């Protein structure tokens, strides 16, 4: 699974000015997202508010960070390639971080800064907000 920092994502997007190239970059993340096990692709794991099907599960392990909150690992999937890429970026940014670290990262602000939502349809933009909200809920539940 890919990992990326907010600064690395900013750098990548600064180098890509063309909308189609940005979509290709998002799709590359989709291609790198491991396939989710079928038993996790169930209704309780579906992210509400997304037009496409998006599934997200979180697992916890004891905190190995300075803040001593549990480490949260995410597994996700979608049946739509662009949406799969978006959730893959979220997972790459946040999976493996402590719950407190996840909650401290302003993902919505990052995506606004990158003008990511400005290049998405209204329904995809709403879905992106729903995915971020669900990740934050799962991180809060880990505390």
PDB file of C-alpha atoms in Angstrom:
ATOM      1  CA  UNK A   1       0.000   0.000   0.000  1.00  0.00           C
ATOM      2  CA  UNK A   2       1.224   3.452  -0.873  1.00  0.00           C
ATOM      3  CA  UNK A   3       1.879   6.083   1.749  1.00  0.00           C
ATOM      4  CA  UNK A   4       2.227   9.800   1.162  1.00  0.00           C
ATOM      5  CA  UNK A   5       2.586  12.855   3.355  1.00  0.00           C
ATOM      6  CA  UNK A   6       0.525  16.005   2.895  1.00  0.00           C
ATOM      7  CA  UNK A   7       3.681  17.838   1.740  1.00  0.00           C
ATOM      8  CA  UNK A   8       4.465  15.147  -0.835  1.00  0.00           C
ATOM      9  CA  UNK A   9       0.903  15.323  -2.144  1.00  0.00           C
ATOM     10  CA  UNK A  10       1.170  19.129  -2.396  1.00  0.00           C
ATOM     11  CA  UNK A  11       4.422  18.792  -4.360  1.00  0.00           C
ATOM     12  CA  UNK A  12       2.886  16.272  -6.745  1.00  0.00           C
ATOM     13  CA  UNK A  13      -0.151  18.448  -7.407  1.00  0.00           C
ATOM     14  CA  UNK A  14       2.002  21.571  -7.887  1.00  0.00           C
ATOM     15  CA  UNK A  15       3.865  19.750 -10.637  1.00  0.00           C
ATOM     16  CA  UNK A  16       0.627  18.696 -12.357  1.00  0.00           C
ATOM     17  CA  UNK A  17      -1.269  21.622 -13.853  1.00  0.00           C
ATOM     18  CA  UNK A  18      -3.425  19.751 -16.337  1.00  0.00           C
ATOM     19  CA  UNK A  19      -6.790  18.441 -15.096  1.00  0.00           C
ATOM     20  CA  UNK A  20      -6.523  15.208 -17.108  1.00  0.00           C
ATOM     21  CA  UNK A  21      -3.057  14.536 -15.704  1.00  0.00           C
ATOM     22  CA  UNK A  22      -4.391  15.064 -12.179  1.00  0.00           C
ATOM     23  CA  UNK A  23      -7.100  12.492 -12.886  1.00  0.00           C
ATOM     24  CA  UNK A  24      -4.434  10.084 -14.149  1.00  0.00           C
ATOM     25  CA  UNK A  25      -2.514  10.618 -10.905  1.00  0.00           C
ATOM     26  CA  UNK A  26      -5.649   9.860  -8.868  1.00  0.00           C
ATOM     27  CA  UNK A  27      -6.248   6.729 -10.959  1.00  0.00           C
ATOM     28  CA  UNK A  28      -2.655   5.614 -10.276  1.00  0.00           C
ATOM     29  CA  UNK A  29      -3.546   5.629  -6.584  1.00  0.00           C
ATOM     30  CA  UNK A  30      -6.617   3.534  -7.384  1.00  0.00           C
ATOM     31  CA  UNK A  31      -4.389   0.996  -9.123  1.00  0.00           C
ATOM     32  CA  UNK A  32      -2.119   0.806  -6.066  1.00  0.00           C
ATOM     33  CA  UNK A  33      -4.920   0.186  -3.571  1.00  0.00           C
ATOM     34  CA  UNK A  34      -5.029  -3.471  -2.503  1.00  0.00           C
ATOM     35  CA  UNK A  35      -8.285  -5.281  -3.248  1.00  0.00           C
ATOM     36  CA  UNK A  36     -10.531  -5.391  -0.201  1.00  0.00           C
ATOM     37  CA  UNK A  37     -11.589  -8.792   1.066  1.00  0.00           C
ATOM     38  CA  UNK A  38     -15.155  -9.646   0.062  1.00  0.00           C
ATOM     39  CA  UNK A  39     -16.260 -10.091   3.676  1.00  0.00           C
ATOM     40  CA  UNK A  40     -15.466  -6.397   4.297  1.00  0.00           C
ATOM     41  CA  UNK A  41     -17.486  -5.182   1.303  1.00  0.00           C
ATOM     42  CA  UNK A  42     -20.728  -5.204   3.276  1.00  0.00           C
ATOM     43  CA  UNK A  43     -23.346  -2.560   4.046  1.00  0.00           C
ATOM     44  CA  UNK A  44     -22.132  -1.681   7.576  1.00  0.00           C
ATOM     45  CA  UNK A  45     -18.744  -0.741   6.073  1.00  0.00           C
ATOM     46  CA  UNK A  46     -20.197   1.323   3.229  1.00  0.00           C
ATOM     47  CA  UNK A  47     -19.552   5.061   3.403  1.00  0.00           C
ATOM     48  CA  UNK A  48     -22.876   6.877   3.448  1.00  0.00           C
ATOM     49  CA  UNK A  49     -23.167   9.940   1.215  1.00  0.00           C
ATOM     50  CA  UNK A  50     -21.241   8.542  -1.742  1.00  0.00           C
ATOM     51  CA  UNK A  51     -22.979   7.914  -5.056  1.00  0.00           C
ATOM     52  CA  UNK A  52     -20.517   5.113  -5.814  1.00  0.00           C
ATOM     53  CA  UNK A  53     -20.084   2.239  -3.417  1.00  0.00           C
ATOM     54  CA  UNK A  54     -17.193   2.950  -1.054  1.00  0.00           C
ATOM     55  CA  UNK A  55     -16.256   0.593   1.754  1.00  0.00           C
ATOM     56  CA  UNK A  56     -13.978   1.555   4.613  1.00  0.00           C
ATOM     57  CA  UNK A  57     -12.825  -0.438   7.627  1.00  0.00           C
ATOM     58  CA  UNK A  58     -10.398   0.464  10.373  1.00  0.00           C
ATOM     59  CA  UNK A  59      -8.298  -1.681  12.649  1.00  0.00           C
ATOM     60  CA  UNK A  60      -6.356  -0.558  15.681  1.00  0.00           C
ATOM     61  CA  UNK A  61      -3.117  -1.517  17.295  1.00  0.00           C
ATOM     62  CA  UNK A  62      -1.488  -0.203  20.453  1.00  0.00           C
ATOM     63  CA  UNK A  63      -0.066   3.296  20.202  1.00  0.00           C
ATOM     64  CA  UNK A  64       3.548   3.429  19.132  1.00  0.00           C
ATOM     65  CA  UNK A  65       3.613   7.214  18.856  1.00  0.00           C
ATOM     66  CA  UNK A  66       4.462  10.074  21.189  1.00  0.00           C
ATOM     67  CA  UNK A  67       0.777  10.800  21.810  1.00  0.00           C
ATOM     68  CA  UNK A  68       0.170   7.172  22.899  1.00  0.00           C
ATOM     69  CA  UNK A  69      -3.155   6.938  21.068  1.00  0.00           C
ATOM     70  CA  UNK A  70      -3.882   3.776  19.081  1.00  0.00           C
ATOM     71  CA  UNK A  71      -2.471   3.404  15.599  1.00  0.00           C
ATOM     72  CA  UNK A  72      -5.293   3.168  13.058  1.00  0.00           C
ATOM     73  CA  UNK A  73      -4.937   1.208   9.828  1.00  0.00           C
ATOM     74  CA  UNK A  74      -7.514   1.611   7.084  1.00  0.00           C
ATOM     75  CA  UNK A  75      -8.643  -0.745   4.359  1.00  0.00           C
ATOM     76  CA  UNK A  76     -10.858   0.674   1.626  1.00  0.00           C
ATOM     77  CA  UNK A  77     -12.334  -0.015  -1.782  1.00  0.00           C
ATOM     78  CA  UNK A  78     -14.786   1.421  -4.294  1.00  0.00           C
ATOM     79  CA  UNK A  79     -16.504   0.198  -7.422  1.00  0.00           C
ATOM     80  CA  UNK A  80     -15.720   3.468  -9.289  1.00  0.00           C
ATOM     81  CA  UNK A  81     -12.135   4.111 -10.388  1.00  0.00           C
ATOM     82  CA  UNK A  82     -11.885   7.839  -9.584  1.00  0.00           C
ATOM     83  CA  UNK A  83     -13.605   7.376  -6.242  1.00  0.00           C
ATOM     84  CA  UNK A  84     -11.289   4.430  -5.573  1.00  0.00           C
ATOM     85  CA  UNK A  85      -8.363   6.740  -6.277  1.00  0.00           C
ATOM     86  CA  UNK A  86      -9.696   9.377  -3.896  1.00  0.00           C
ATOM     87  CA  UNK A  87     -10.177   6.914  -1.043  1.00  0.00           C
ATOM     88  CA  UNK A  88      -6.735   5.458  -1.838  1.00  0.00           C
ATOM     89  CA  UNK A  89      -5.195   8.926  -1.372  1.00  0.00           C
ATOM     90  CA  UNK A  90      -7.004   9.320   1.951  1.00  0.00           C
ATOM     91  CA  UNK A  91      -5.785   5.888   3.090  1.00  0.00           C
ATOM     92  CA  UNK A  92      -2.224   6.670   1.920  1.00  0.00           C
ATOM     93  CA  UNK A  93      -2.274   9.928   3.890  1.00  0.00           C
ATOM     94  CA  UNK A  94      -3.757   8.578   7.121  1.00  0.00           C
ATOM     95  CA  UNK A  95      -3.368   4.821   7.528  1.00  0.00           C
ATOM     96  CA  UNK A  96      -0.735   3.809  10.052  1.00  0.00           C
ATOM     97  CA  UNK A  97      -0.938   7.072  11.970  1.00  0.00           C
ATOM     98  CA  UNK A  98      -2.171   7.477  15.518  1.00  0.00           C
ATOM     99  CA  UNK A  99      -5.801   8.400  16.034  1.00  0.00           C
ATOM    100  CA  UNK A 100      -4.757  11.791  17.417  1.00  0.00           C
ATOM    101  CA  UNK A 101      -2.479  12.441  14.421  1.00  0.00           C
ATOM    102  CA  UNK A 102      -5.323  11.596  12.036  1.00  0.00           C
ATOM    103  CA  UNK A 103      -7.662  13.999  13.789  1.00  0.00           C
ATOM    104  CA  UNK A 104      -5.011  16.754  13.749  1.00  0.00           C
ATOM    105  CA  UNK A 105      -4.554  16.614   9.961  1.00  0.00           C
ATOM    106  CA  UNK A 106      -6.836  19.017   8.106  1.00  0.00           C
ATOM    107  CA  UNK A 107      -7.645  16.793   5.135  1.00  0.00           C
ATOM    108  CA  UNK A 108     -10.519  19.005   3.974  1.00  0.00           C
ATOM    109  CA  UNK A 109      -8.174  22.001   4.049  1.00  0.00           C
ATOM    110  CA  UNK A 110      -5.520  20.067   2.137  1.00  0.00           C
ATOM    111  CA  UNK A 111      -7.984  19.053  -0.565  1.00  0.00           C
ATOM    112  CA  UNK A 112      -9.247  22.647  -0.797  1.00  0.00           C
ATOM    113  CA  UNK A 113      -5.664  23.901  -1.092  1.00  0.00           C
ATOM    114  CA  UNK A 114      -5.044  21.429  -3.916  1.00  0.00           C
ATOM    115  CA  UNK A 115      -8.325  22.522  -5.550  1.00  0.00           C
ATOM    116  CA  UNK A 116      -9.186  18.847  -5.700  1.00  0.00           C
ATOM    117  CA  UNK A 117     -12.881  19.404  -5.087  1.00  0.00           C
ATOM    118  CA  UNK A 118     -12.931  22.150  -7.726  1.00  0.00           C
ATOM    119  CA  UNK A 119     -12.127  19.546 -10.366  1.00  0.00           C
ATOM    120  CA  UNK A 120     -14.720  17.016  -9.233  1.00  0.00           C
ATOM    121  CA  UNK A 121     -18.399  16.786 -10.010  1.00  0.00           C
ATOM    122  CA  UNK A 122     -20.685  17.940  -7.218  1.00  0.00           C
ATOM    123  CA  UNK A 123     -21.597  14.343  -6.328  1.00  0.00           C
ATOM    124  CA  UNK A 124     -17.926  13.243  -6.208  1.00  0.00           C
ATOM    125  CA  UNK A 125     -17.051  16.298  -4.134  1.00  0.00           C
ATOM    126  CA  UNK A 126     -19.833  15.443  -1.676  1.00  0.00           C
ATOM    127  CA  UNK A 127     -18.618  11.846  -1.637  1.00  0.00           C
ATOM    128  CA  UNK A 128     -15.081  12.987  -0.886  1.00  0.00           C
ATOM    129  CA  UNK A 129     -16.325  14.951   2.119  1.00  0.00           C
ATOM    130  CA  UNK A 130     -18.271  11.861   3.256  1.00  0.00           C
ATOM    131  CA  UNK A 131     -15.145   9.699   3.007  1.00  0.00           C
ATOM    132  CA  UNK A 132     -13.098  12.187   5.040  1.00  0.00           C
ATOM    133  CA  UNK A 133     -15.874  12.459   7.621  1.00  0.00           C
ATOM    134  CA  UNK A 134     -16.040   8.654   7.969  1.00  0.00           C
ATOM    135  CA  UNK A 135     -12.270   8.340   8.410  1.00  0.00           C
ATOM    136  CA  UNK A 136     -12.417  10.964  11.151  1.00  0.00           C
ATOM    137  CA  UNK A 137     -15.317   9.129  12.840  1.00  0.00           C
ATOM    138  CA  UNK A 138     -13.319   5.894  12.836  1.00  0.00           C
ATOM    139  CA  UNK A 139     -10.266   7.685  14.270  1.00  0.00           C
ATOM    140  CA  UNK A 140     -12.414   9.259  17.004  1.00  0.00           C
ATOM    141  CA  UNK A 141     -13.889   5.844  17.822  1.00  0.00           C
ATOM    142  CA  UNK A 142     -10.354   4.514  18.348  1.00  0.00           C
ATOM    143  CA  UNK A 143      -9.736   6.930  21.219  1.00  0.00           C
TER     144      UNK A 143
END
